[in-house]
Coordinates of C-alpha atoms and ligand atoms in Angstrom, one line a residue:
M1 CA 3.1 -62.4 49.8
K2 CA 3.4 -64.8 52.8
K3 CA 2.6 -68.5 52.3
G4 CA -0.2 -68.5 54.9
A5 CA -1.9 -65.5 53.2
R6 CA -1.8 -67.3 49.9
I7 CA -3.4 -70.4 51.3
S8 CA -6.1 -68.4 53.0
L9 CA -6.7 -66.5 49.7
L10 CA -7.2 -69.9 47.9
V11 CA -9.5 -71.2 50.6
L12 CA -11.6 -68.0 50.5
L13 CA -11.7 -68.2 46.7
A14 CA -13.0 -71.7 46.9
A15 CA -15.5 -70.7 49.6
G16 CA -16.7 -67.8 47.5
L17 CA -17.1 -70.1 44.5
W18 CA -19.1 -72.6 46.4
L19 CA -21.3 -69.9 47.9
A20 CA -22.0 -68.4 44.5
L21 CA -22.8 -71.7 42.8
K22 CA -24.7 -73.4 45.5
P23 CA -28.3 -74.2 44.9
T24 CA -30.9 -71.7 46.0
A25 CA -34.7 -71.7 46.3
G26 CA -37.6 -69.3 46.1
N27 CA -38.0 -65.8 44.7
R28 CA -35.1 -63.8 46.0
R29 CA -34.8 -60.2 46.6
L30 CA -32.3 -57.9 48.3
T31 CA -33.3 -58.0 51.9
F32 CA -31.4 -57.7 55.2
L33 CA -34.1 -59.2 57.4
P34 CA -36.5 -62.0 56.4
V35 CA -40.2 -61.2 56.8
H36 CA -41.4 -64.7 56.1
W37 CA -39.8 -68.0 56.9
S38 CA -39.8 -68.8 53.2
E39 CA -37.4 -65.9 52.7
Y40 CA -35.0 -67.4 55.2
V41 CA -32.9 -69.1 52.5
D42 CA -32.6 -65.7 50.6
F43 CA -31.6 -64.1 53.8
M44 CA -28.9 -66.6 54.4
D45 CA -27.8 -66.3 50.8
F46 CA -27.4 -62.6 51.1
W47 CA -25.3 -62.8 54.2
F48 CA -23.3 -65.7 52.9
N49 CA -22.4 -63.7 49.8
L50 CA -21.6 -60.6 51.9
G51 CA -19.5 -62.6 54.3
A52 CA -17.6 -64.6 51.7
F53 CA -16.7 -61.5 49.6
A54 CA -15.8 -59.5 52.7
L55 CA -13.4 -62.2 53.8
L56 CA -12.0 -62.4 50.2
A57 CA -11.5 -58.7 50.1
A58 CA -10.0 -58.5 53.5
T59 CA -7.4 -61.2 52.6
A60 CA -6.8 -59.5 49.2
W61 CA -6.2 -56.2 51.0
L62 CA -3.8 -57.7 53.5
A63 CA -2.0 -59.4 50.6
F64 CA -1.9 -56.7 48.0
G65 CA -3.0 -53.5 49.8
T66 CA -0.6 -50.5 50.2
W67 CA -0.9 -47.3 52.2
K68 CA 1.0 -45.4 49.6
K69 CA -1.6 -45.7 46.8
V70 CA -4.4 -46.6 49.2
L71 CA -7.4 -45.4 47.1
G72 CA -6.2 -46.8 43.8
R73 CA -5.3 -50.2 45.3
A74 CA -8.6 -50.4 47.1
C75 CA -10.5 -49.6 43.9
L76 CA -8.4 -52.2 41.9
I77 CA -9.1 -54.9 44.4
T78 CA -12.8 -54.1 44.5
G79 CA -12.9 -54.1 40.7
F80 CA -11.3 -57.5 40.4
I81 CA -13.5 -59.0 43.1
T82 CA -16.6 -57.6 41.6
L83 CA -15.6 -58.9 38.2
L84 CA -15.2 -62.3 39.7
N85 CA -18.5 -61.9 41.5
V86 CA -20.3 -61.1 38.2
M87 CA -18.6 -63.9 36.3
L88 CA -19.7 -66.4 39.0
E89 CA -23.2 -65.2 38.7
L90 CA -23.1 -65.5 34.9
L91 CA -21.7 -69.0 35.2
Q92 CA -24.5 -69.9 37.6
S93 CA -27.1 -68.8 35.0
S94 CA -25.6 -71.2 32.5
I95 CA -26.5 -74.1 34.8
P96 CA -30.0 -75.4 34.0
G97 CA -32.5 -74.4 36.6
R98 CA -30.4 -71.5 38.0
A99 CA -30.5 -67.8 37.2
M100 CA -28.2 -64.8 37.7
D101 CA -29.2 -62.9 40.8
L102 CA -28.3 -59.2 41.1
A103 CA -28.9 -59.2 44.8
D104 CA -26.0 -61.6 45.2
V105 CA -23.8 -59.2 43.2
W106 CA -24.7 -56.3 45.4
A107 CA -24.2 -58.4 48.5
G108 CA -20.8 -59.4 47.3
L109 CA -19.9 -55.8 46.4
L110 CA -21.0 -54.5 49.8
G111 CA -19.0 -57.3 51.5
C112 CA -16.0 -56.5 49.5
V113 CA -15.9 -52.8 50.5
L114 CA -16.6 -53.7 54.1
G115 CA -13.8 -56.3 54.0
I116 CA -11.3 -53.8 52.7
V117 CA -12.3 -51.1 55.2
G118 CA -12.3 -53.6 58.1
S119 CA -8.8 -54.9 57.3
M120 CA -7.5 -51.3 57.1
A121 CA -9.0 -50.5 60.5
V122 CA -7.4 -53.7 62.0
Q123 CA -4.0 -52.8 60.5
L124 CA -4.3 -49.3 62.0
M125 CA -5.3 -50.5 65.4
T126 CA -2.7 -53.2 65.8
E127 CA 0.2 -51.0 65.1
G128 CA 1.8 -49.9 68.3
R129 CA 3.1 -46.6 69.6
K130 CA 6.8 -45.7 69.5
S131 CA 8.6 -46.3 72.8
S132 CA 9.3 -42.9 74.3
D133 CA 11.3 -42.3 77.5
G134 CA 8.7 -40.0 79.0
I135 CA 8.8 -37.6 76.0
P136 CA 5.8 -37.5 73.8
Q137 CA 6.5 -38.3 70.1
V138 CA 4.9 -35.7 67.9
L139 CA 3.9 -35.9 64.3
F140 CA 3.7 -32.3 62.9
L141 CA 1.7 -31.7 59.7
D142 CA 2.0 -28.7 57.5
Q143 CA 0.6 -28.2 54.0
T144 CA 3.4 -26.2 52.3
G145 CA 7.0 -26.5 51.4
R146 CA 7.5 -22.7 51.4
L147 CA 8.7 -20.6 54.4
G148 CA 5.8 -18.5 55.6
G149 CA 5.4 -17.2 59.2
A150 CA 3.5 -20.3 60.3
E151 CA 6.3 -22.5 59.0
L152 CA 9.0 -20.4 60.7
M153 CA 7.2 -20.9 64.0
L154 CA 6.9 -24.6 63.4
L155 CA 10.6 -24.7 62.5
D156 CA 11.4 -23.4 65.9
I157 CA 9.0 -25.7 67.8
A158 CA 10.1 -28.9 65.9
S159 CA 13.8 -28.2 66.0
A160 CA 13.7 -27.8 69.8
R161 CA 12.4 -31.4 70.0
A162 CA 13.9 -32.8 66.9
A163 CA 14.7 -36.2 68.3
D164 CA 11.0 -36.8 69.3
S165 CA 9.3 -35.3 66.3
E166 CA 8.7 -35.8 62.6
V167 CA 7.2 -33.3 60.2
V168 CA 4.9 -34.5 57.4
L169 CA 4.6 -31.9 54.6
F170 CA 2.1 -32.1 51.7
Q171 CA 4.6 -30.3 49.4
D172 CA 8.3 -30.3 49.1
G173 CA 10.4 -27.1 49.2
E174 CA 12.8 -25.0 51.2
F175 CA 10.9 -25.5 54.4
R176 CA 11.8 -29.2 54.2
S177 CA 15.5 -28.3 53.8
A178 CA 15.4 -25.9 56.7
L179 CA 13.8 -28.7 58.9
E180 CA 16.4 -31.3 57.8
N181 CA 19.2 -28.8 58.4
A182 CA 17.9 -28.4 62.0
G183 CA 18.0 -32.2 62.4
V184 CA 14.2 -32.7 62.1
K185 CA 13.0 -35.9 60.3
T186 CA 10.6 -35.1 57.5
R187 CA 8.6 -36.9 54.9
V188 CA 6.4 -35.6 52.1
L189 CA 3.0 -37.1 51.5
R190 CA 1.7 -35.4 48.4
L191 CA -1.8 -34.2 47.8
D192 CA -3.0 -34.9 44.2
D193 CA -3.2 -31.9 41.9
E194 CA -7.0 -31.5 42.3
A195 CA -6.8 -31.4 46.1
S196 CA -3.6 -29.3 46.3
S197 CA -5.2 -26.6 44.1
V198 CA -8.0 -26.1 46.7
N199 CA -7.1 -22.7 48.2
K200 CA -8.7 -20.7 51.0
Q201 CA -11.3 -19.3 48.5
A202 CA -12.3 -22.6 46.9
G203 CA -15.9 -23.2 46.1
L204 CA -18.1 -26.3 46.7
L205 CA -17.5 -28.0 43.4
H206 CA -13.8 -27.7 43.6
V207 CA -13.8 -29.0 47.2
L208 CA -16.0 -32.0 46.1
R209 CA -13.6 -32.9 43.3
S210 CA -10.7 -32.9 45.7
I211 CA -12.3 -35.5 48.0
P212 CA -10.7 -38.7 46.6
G213 CA -7.3 -37.2 46.9
I214 CA -8.0 -36.0 50.4
V215 CA -9.4 -39.4 51.5
Q216 CA -6.2 -41.1 50.3
L217 CA -4.0 -38.6 52.2
I218 CA -6.1 -39.0 55.3
L219 CA -5.5 -42.8 55.3
Q220 CA -1.8 -42.4 54.7
T221 CA -1.5 -39.8 57.5
A222 CA -3.5 -42.0 59.9
Q223 CA -1.1 -44.8 59.2
A224 CA 1.9 -42.5 59.9
S225 CA 0.2 -41.1 63.1
R226 CA 0.1 -44.6 64.7
S227 CA 3.8 -44.3 65.5
F228 CA 3.3 -41.1 67.4
D229 CA 1.6 -39.9 70.6
V230 CA 0.3 -36.6 69.4
V231 CA -0.6 -35.2 66.0
Y232 CA 0.0 -31.4 65.6
A233 CA -1.7 -29.7 62.6
N234 CA 0.0 -26.4 61.8
T235 CA -2.1 -25.2 58.8
A236 CA -5.7 -25.3 57.6
K237 CA -5.2 -28.2 55.1
A238 CA -3.2 -30.0 57.7
L239 CA -6.2 -29.9 60.0
I240 CA -8.6 -31.1 57.3
I241 CA -6.3 -34.1 56.7
G242 CA -4.8 -34.5 60.2
G243 CA -8.2 -34.3 62.1
P244 CA -9.8 -37.4 60.7
A245 CA -6.4 -39.1 60.5
A246 CA -5.7 -38.6 64.2
R247 CA -9.2 -39.8 65.0
L248 CA -8.7 -42.9 62.9
A249 CA -5.4 -43.6 64.5
G250 CA -6.8 -42.9 68.0
R251 CA -4.3 -40.1 68.7
P252 CA -5.0 -36.6 70.2
L253 CA -4.8 -33.6 67.9
I254 CA -3.5 -30.1 68.5
F255 CA -4.4 -27.5 65.9
H256 CA -2.1 -24.4 65.7
L257 CA -4.4 -21.8 64.2
H258 CA -2.3 -19.1 62.4
D259 CA -5.2 -17.6 60.4
I260 CA -8.1 -15.3 61.0
I261 CA -11.1 -17.4 59.9
A262 CA -13.2 -14.8 58.1
D263 CA -14.5 -13.7 54.8
G264 CA -11.8 -12.4 52.5
H265 CA -9.4 -15.0 53.8
F266 CA -11.5 -18.2 53.5
S267 CA -14.5 -19.1 51.4
P268 CA -17.7 -19.9 53.4
I269 CA -17.3 -23.6 52.6
N270 CA -13.7 -23.6 53.8
Q271 CA -14.7 -21.7 57.0
C272 CA -17.3 -24.4 57.7
A273 CA -14.9 -27.2 57.1
L274 CA -12.3 -25.7 59.3
I275 CA -14.6 -25.0 62.2
F276 CA -16.2 -28.4 61.9
C277 CA -12.8 -30.2 61.9
A278 CA -11.4 -28.1 64.8
N279 CA -14.6 -28.7 66.9
C280 CA -14.8 -32.4 66.1
F281 CA -11.2 -33.5 66.1
A282 CA -9.0 -31.1 68.0
D283 CA -8.2 -31.6 71.6
R284 CA -6.6 -28.1 71.7
V285 CA -6.5 -25.1 69.4
I286 CA -3.6 -22.8 69.8
A287 CA -4.5 -19.3 68.4
N288 CA -1.6 -17.0 67.6
S289 CA -3.5 -13.9 69.0
E290 CA -6.7 -12.9 70.7
A291 CA -8.0 -11.7 67.3
T292 CA -7.4 -15.1 65.8
K293 CA -9.2 -16.7 68.7
D294 CA -12.1 -14.3 68.6
A295 CA -12.6 -14.9 64.8
F296 CA -12.5 -18.7 65.5
V297 CA -15.2 -18.4 68.2
A298 CA -17.3 -16.0 66.2
R299 CA -17.5 -18.5 63.4
G300 CA -18.7 -21.2 65.8
G301 CA -15.4 -22.6 67.0
R302 CA -15.5 -24.0 70.6
A303 CA -14.0 -21.3 72.9
E304 CA -13.0 -23.9 75.6
L305 CA -10.6 -25.6 73.1
C306 CA -8.8 -22.4 72.4
V307 CA -5.6 -21.1 74.1
V308 CA -3.8 -18.0 72.9
I309 CA 0.0 -18.4 72.5
P310 CA 1.9 -15.8 70.5
N311 CA 4.8 -16.7 68.3
G312 CA 8.2 -16.9 70.0
F313 CA 11.5 -15.5 68.8
H314 CA 15.2 -16.2 69.2
I315 CA 16.8 -13.1 70.7
P316 CA 20.1 -12.7 68.8
E317 CA 23.1 -12.1 70.9
E318 CA 24.8 -10.1 68.1
R319 CA 23.4 -7.8 65.5
T320 CA 25.0 -7.0 62.1
N321 CA 28.4 -5.3 62.1
K322 CA 29.0 -2.0 60.4
D323 CA 30.9 -3.3 57.4
D324 CA 28.2 -5.8 56.6
L325 CA 25.6 -3.1 56.9
K326 CA 27.6 -0.8 54.5
K327 CA 27.9 -3.7 52.0
L328 CA 24.2 -4.4 52.1
R329 CA 23.3 -0.7 51.8
F330 CA 25.7 0.3 49.0
S331 CA 26.7 -2.8 47.1
C332 CA 23.6 -4.9 47.3
L333 CA 20.7 -2.4 47.5
N334 CA 22.4 0.8 46.2
I335 CA 20.8 3.1 48.7
P336 CA 22.3 6.6 49.1
S337 CA 23.8 7.5 52.5
D338 CA 21.3 10.2 53.3
A339 CA 18.2 8.1 52.6
F340 CA 15.6 7.3 55.2
I341 CA 15.2 3.5 55.0
V342 CA 11.7 2.1 55.5
L343 CA 11.7 -1.7 55.7
M344 CA 8.7 -3.8 54.9
A345 CA 9.4 -7.5 55.4
G346 CA 7.0 -10.3 54.4
R347 CA 5.6 -12.1 51.4
L348 CA 4.3 -10.0 48.6
A349 CA 0.5 -10.3 48.7
H350 CA -2.2 -7.8 48.2
W351 CA -3.6 -8.1 51.8
K352 CA -0.1 -7.4 53.2
G353 CA -0.4 -3.9 51.7
Q354 CA 3.0 -3.2 50.2
H355 CA 1.1 -0.9 47.7
V356 CA -0.1 1.2 50.6
L357 CA 3.5 1.8 51.7
L358 CA 4.6 2.7 48.2
E359 CA 1.8 5.3 47.9
A360 CA 2.6 6.7 51.3
L361 CA 6.3 7.2 50.3
K362 CA 5.4 9.3 47.2
P363 CA 5.5 12.7 49.1
M364 CA 8.7 11.7 51.0
P365 CA 11.5 12.2 48.5
S366 CA 14.3 11.1 50.8
A367 CA 12.6 7.9 51.9
H368 CA 13.6 4.5 50.3
A369 CA 11.5 1.4 50.7
V370 CA 13.1 -2.0 51.0
L371 CA 10.6 -4.8 50.3
L372 CA 12.0 -8.0 51.7
G373 CA 10.1 -11.1 50.6
D374 CA 8.6 -12.7 47.6
A375 CA 5.2 -13.9 46.3
L376 CA 5.1 -17.3 48.1
F377 CA 1.8 -19.0 47.7
T378 CA -0.7 -18.1 44.9
D379 CA -0.9 -16.9 41.3
E380 CA -2.8 -13.8 42.6
D381 CA 0.3 -13.1 44.8
R382 CA 2.5 -13.4 41.7
E383 CA 0.3 -11.0 39.7
Y384 CA 0.3 -8.6 42.7
A385 CA 4.1 -8.7 42.7
H386 CA 4.1 -7.6 39.0
R387 CA 1.8 -4.8 39.8
L388 CA 4.1 -3.7 42.6
H389 CA 7.1 -3.6 40.3
A390 CA 5.0 -1.4 37.9
Q391 CA 4.0 0.9 40.8
A392 CA 7.7 1.2 41.8
D393 CA 8.5 2.4 38.3
E394 CA 6.2 5.4 38.6
S395 CA 8.1 8.6 38.3
E396 CA 7.5 9.7 42.0
L397 CA 9.1 6.5 43.2
T398 CA 11.8 5.8 40.6
G399 CA 15.0 4.5 42.2
R400 CA 13.4 4.5 45.7
V401 CA 11.9 1.0 45.9
H402 CA 14.3 -1.9 46.4
F403 CA 13.0 -5.4 45.9
A404 CA 15.3 -7.6 48.0
G405 CA 13.5 -10.9 47.2
F406 CA 13.1 -13.7 49.8
Q407 CA 16.1 -14.0 52.2
S408 CA 16.5 -16.8 54.6
D409 CA 18.7 -14.5 56.9
T410 CA 16.8 -11.3 57.5
L411 CA 18.7 -9.8 60.4
A412 CA 20.8 -7.4 58.5
Y413 CA 17.8 -6.0 56.7
F414 CA 16.1 -5.1 60.0
D415 CA 19.4 -3.6 61.3
L416 CA 19.7 -1.4 58.2
A417 CA 16.2 0.0 58.5
D418 CA 15.3 3.4 60.1
V419 CA 11.7 2.3 60.6
V420 CA 9.9 -1.0 60.1
V421 CA 6.4 -0.9 58.6
H422 CA 3.6 -3.4 58.7
A423 CA 0.7 -2.3 56.4
S424 CA -1.8 -5.2 56.1
V425 CA -5.1 -4.1 54.8
F426 CA -6.8 -7.2 56.3
P427 CA -6.5 -8.0 60.0
E428 CA -3.2 -9.6 60.5
P429 CA -3.5 -12.8 62.6
F430 CA -0.2 -12.2 64.4
G431 CA 2.5 -10.4 62.4
R432 CA 6.0 -11.8 63.1
V433 CA 7.7 -9.0 61.2
I434 CA 6.4 -6.5 63.7
V435 CA 8.1 -8.3 66.6
E436 CA 11.2 -8.8 64.6
G437 CA 11.4 -5.0 64.0
M438 CA 10.9 -4.4 67.7
L439 CA 13.6 -6.9 68.7
A440 CA 16.0 -5.1 66.2
G441 CA 15.4 -1.9 68.2
K442 CA 13.6 -0.1 65.4
P443 CA 10.5 2.0 65.7
V444 CA 7.6 0.2 64.1
I445 CA 4.4 1.3 62.4
A446 CA 1.6 -1.3 62.2
S447 CA -2.0 -1.5 61.0
R448 CA -4.5 -1.1 63.7
A449 CA -6.3 -4.5 63.4
G450 CA -5.9 -8.1 64.4
G451 CA -2.8 -9.4 66.2
A452 CA -0.8 -6.3 65.1
A453 CA -2.9 -4.1 67.4
E454 CA -2.2 -6.5 70.3
I455 CA 1.5 -6.4 69.7
V456 CA 1.9 -2.6 69.4
S457 CA 0.8 -0.3 72.1
H458 CA 0.2 3.0 70.3
E459 CA 2.6 5.8 71.1
H460 CA 4.4 3.6 73.6
T461 CA 6.0 0.7 71.6
G462 CA 5.2 1.9 68.1
L463 CA 2.5 3.7 66.1
L464 CA -0.7 2.2 64.9
V465 CA -2.5 3.5 61.7
D466 CA -5.8 2.6 60.1
P467 CA -5.4 -0.3 57.6
G468 CA -5.1 1.0 54.1
N469 CA -5.0 4.7 55.1
V470 CA -2.1 6.1 53.0
N471 CA -2.2 9.6 54.5
E472 CA -2.1 8.4 58.1
L473 CA 0.8 6.1 57.2
A474 CA 2.7 9.0 55.5
E475 CA 2.2 11.2 58.5
A476 CA 3.4 8.5 60.9
L477 CA 6.5 8.0 58.7
M478 CA 7.3 11.7 58.6
R479 CA 6.8 12.0 62.3
L480 CA 9.4 9.3 62.9
Q481 CA 11.7 10.7 60.3
H482 CA 11.7 14.2 61.8
D483 CA 11.4 13.5 65.5
S484 CA 14.3 11.1 66.1
A485 CA 14.1 11.4 69.9
F486 CA 10.5 10.1 69.8
A487 CA 11.5 7.4 67.4
A488 CA 14.3 6.3 69.6
R489 CA 12.0 6.2 72.7
L490 CA 9.5 4.0 70.9
A491 CA 12.2 1.7 69.7
L492 CA 13.6 1.3 73.2
N493 CA 10.2 0.5 74.7
A494 CA 9.5 -1.8 71.8
Q495 CA 12.7 -3.8 72.2
Q496 CA 12.2 -4.3 75.9
T497 CA 8.6 -5.4 75.5
A498 CA 9.5 -7.8 72.7
R499 CA 12.2 -9.4 74.8
D500 CA 9.9 -9.8 77.7
V501 CA 6.8 -11.1 75.9
Y502 CA 8.0 -13.0 72.8
A503 CA 11.1 -14.9 73.9
L504 CA 11.1 -18.3 72.3
P505 CA 11.9 -20.5 75.4
A506 CA 8.8 -19.5 77.3
V507 CA 6.6 -20.0 74.2
Q508 CA 8.2 -23.4 73.5
R509 CA 7.5 -24.4 77.1
Q510 CA 3.8 -23.5 76.9
I511 CA 3.5 -25.5 73.7
E512 CA 5.4 -28.4 75.1
N513 CA 3.1 -28.5 78.1
L514 CA 0.0 -28.6 75.8
I515 CA 1.6 -31.4 73.9
R516 CA 2.2 -33.3 77.1
K517 CA -1.3 -32.7 78.4
A518 CA -2.8 -33.9 75.1
G519 CA -0.6 -37.0 75.1
K520 CA -1.4 -37.6 78.8
Y521 CA 2.3 -37.2 79.8
K522 CA 3.5 -35.5 82.9
T523 CA 3.8 -31.8 82.3
D524 CA 6.9 -29.6 82.5
P525 CA 7.8 -29.0 86.2
I526 CA 8.8 -25.4 85.3
P527 CA 5.7 -23.4 85.7
G528 CA 4.3 -22.7 82.2
T529 CA 0.8 -21.5 82.0
D530 CA -1.7 -22.2 79.2
T531 CA -1.8 -18.6 78.2
A532 CA 0.9 -16.0 77.6
P533 CA 0.6 -12.4 78.7
S534 CA -0.4 -10.1 75.9
A535 CA 1.9 -7.4 74.8
T536 CA -0.5 -4.8 76.1
Q537 CA -0.5 -6.4 79.6
A538 CA 3.3 -6.4 79.6
A539 CA 3.6 -2.8 78.5
Ligands
UDP1 N1 10.7 -13.5 56.1 C1 11.9 -14.2 55.7 N2 12.5 -13.8 54.6 C2 12.0 -12.8 53.8 C3 10.8 -12.2 54.2 C4 10.2 -12.5 55.3 O1 12.4 -15.0 56.4 O2 12.6 -12.5 52.8 C5 10.1 -13.9 57.4 C6 9.9 -12.8 58.3 O3 11.1 -12.4 59.0 C7 8.8 -13.3 59.2 C8 8.0 -14.2 58.3 O4 8.8 -14.4 57.1 O5 9.3 -14.1 60.2 C9 6.7 -13.6 57.9 O6 5.8 -13.8 59.0 P1 4.6 -12.9 59.3 O7 3.9 -13.4 60.5 O8 5.0 -11.5 59.3 O9 3.6 -13.0 58.0 P2 3.1 -14.3 57.2 O10 3.8 -14.3 55.9 O11 3.3 -15.5 58.0 O12 1.6 -14.0 57.0
GLC2 C1 0.4 -16.7 59.5 C2 -0.2 -15.3 59.7 C3 0.7 -14.4 60.4 C4 1.4 -15.0 61.6 C5 2.0 -16.3 61.2 C6 2.6 -17.0 62.4 O1 1.2 -16.8 58.5 O2 -0.6 -14.8 58.5 O3 0.1 -13.2 60.8 O4 2.3 -14.1 62.2 O5 1.0 -17.2 60.7 O6 1.7 -17.3 63.4

C-alpha cells in the first residue's frame, strides 16, 4: 500500500471517529430531507456519516480491493467498516448524555457501499485503451473450454487477428490449447460452481443462486474490457456476463448468436435473460442463419441489431491420400471393403439425432455408421452416449456402428465417407458438419429445419428429410447407395456451392467490418457487405 493511501486512510479514520462521537441534539430519525429546521442537525448528521464512511470505504477499496476476488473483498471491507461503525456507536452510548443511534449505522453502511462502488467505477473509467495502429483490439468471450462448432468458428476468427485479440474463457480446456497454438492470447476467468452449473434449461431459483458469482465475473470482465476497443461475446453465458461488463467499461459489444432461442433449447427465464441482454447491451448481433435470426426476433430480439453471417471454412488444398484412408478404414475402424460408409460427425447429444441414423441403418445390412464426436457439454449428453452404445449393440446393428470419439483432425473421416448425414431432431442453428461434408465432395442428407434447410437445396446440393423421420432417412440413404450417378451429381453441386458461399476469408472480412464499425474504426476498403448470400441464393 502506498504511503499517501495510508495517510489518507488514517485521516479518514480520524474524521469518521470524530463524526461518530461528536455531540448531537434532538430526536433523530433516518431521513434524507429535513422537514423542520429542528431536524437540520439530524440531517447533517446523516449525511456526515454517509460521507465519512463512503470516503473511508473508497480509500479502503483503493488500498485493499482486488478485481480477482472482487465480491469477497468488497464484502470483507464492508464488514470491517460496519463493525467499526457499530463499535463507535456503542462507544458513544457509554458517554453520559449520548445514545446509540441506528440511523447513523445505516447511514454509515450505505455510505460504505456507495464508496466501494464509486471507487470501482473511477478505477474502470480512468484506465485507458490499448494503443492500436488503426486495428481494433478485440476481447472475445466464450463460456466453454470444449471445442463445439461455435468455438471452432471463434478459433478461425480470433486466429486471423491474433495480434489484436485476446480470448477470455470461463472454463479451461482443449479450446484454450487450440487458441494458444494458433498464437491467440487467452485467459481464464472462472465462474463459481453455482453459476457455471446454470445450463440452458435452468429455472429461476438456480439462476438467482448464481447471481453473486455472475456479478463477480461481470466486474472482472469489465476490468479486462477496458484495455480493448470492442467486446465480442460468442456464447449465451458470454453475453450475460459480457453485456453488462462492456456497458460498465464503456465498450461496444458484438454478440455472435450461434443458438436458436426457443423452447427445448433454453428455459423461459434463460430466453428472457438472453433477449434482454442482447437488446440492451449489444451493438450488433451476428446470427449464424436466417432461422437463428427469425427465432431471435420472434422471442422479442431487435431485428435491426441482427445481421446474418454464416460460418466460414478453410478450403483444404489437399485431401487425404489413399494409404491414410486405408489405414483409417481397416486398422483404426475395422470397416470391411464392401461396406457403404455413412458418416455422422458432431457431438453426441439427443437433439443431434444419432439414434435416428442408427434406426435408419437397421434395414441396410451393408451400411456402416461412423459416429465422429463425443458427448461434450452436459450429463444428459453423457447418458445419451451410453444409450447410443447400447443401441449399437442391438443384433441388427452389431459390428456396424463405429464410435470414433472426438478427433481434432476430421478431414480423413469425411474423405472416407460415402455419404454424410445430419439428423438433428431439433432445428439446427447452422450445422457446420453439413458444409464440411459438402466441401469434402460427399453427398449429404440433412434434416429439413433451421439452418440446415438453408444450406442444402433439396435434390440439388443434397437431400432433405423430415427431422426424426427414420423411414425417410433410410429411403434417402438407399437412394444414394443405389444411384451412384445421382449421388455424384449432388456431391459436385454441393462442393461448388460450399466453396462459393462458405469460404472463410469472405466471412472473416464481414465480421472484421462489423468489428470496425462497432469500434468506430475505418472499415475494410475491400467491399464486404453486412450480409452474406444464402446458400439457396447462390445455388
Ligand atoms: N468436430 C470435430 N471433431 C469431432 C466431431 C466434430 O472437430 O470429433 C467438429 C465438426 O467438424 C464441426 C463441429 O465440430 O466443425 C460441430 O459443429 P456443428 O455446427 O455441426 O454442431 P455443434 O456441435 O456446434 O452444434
Ligand atoms: C452452434 C450450433 C451449430 C452451429 C455452430 C456454429 O454450436 O449448434 O448449429 O453450426 O454453433 O455457428
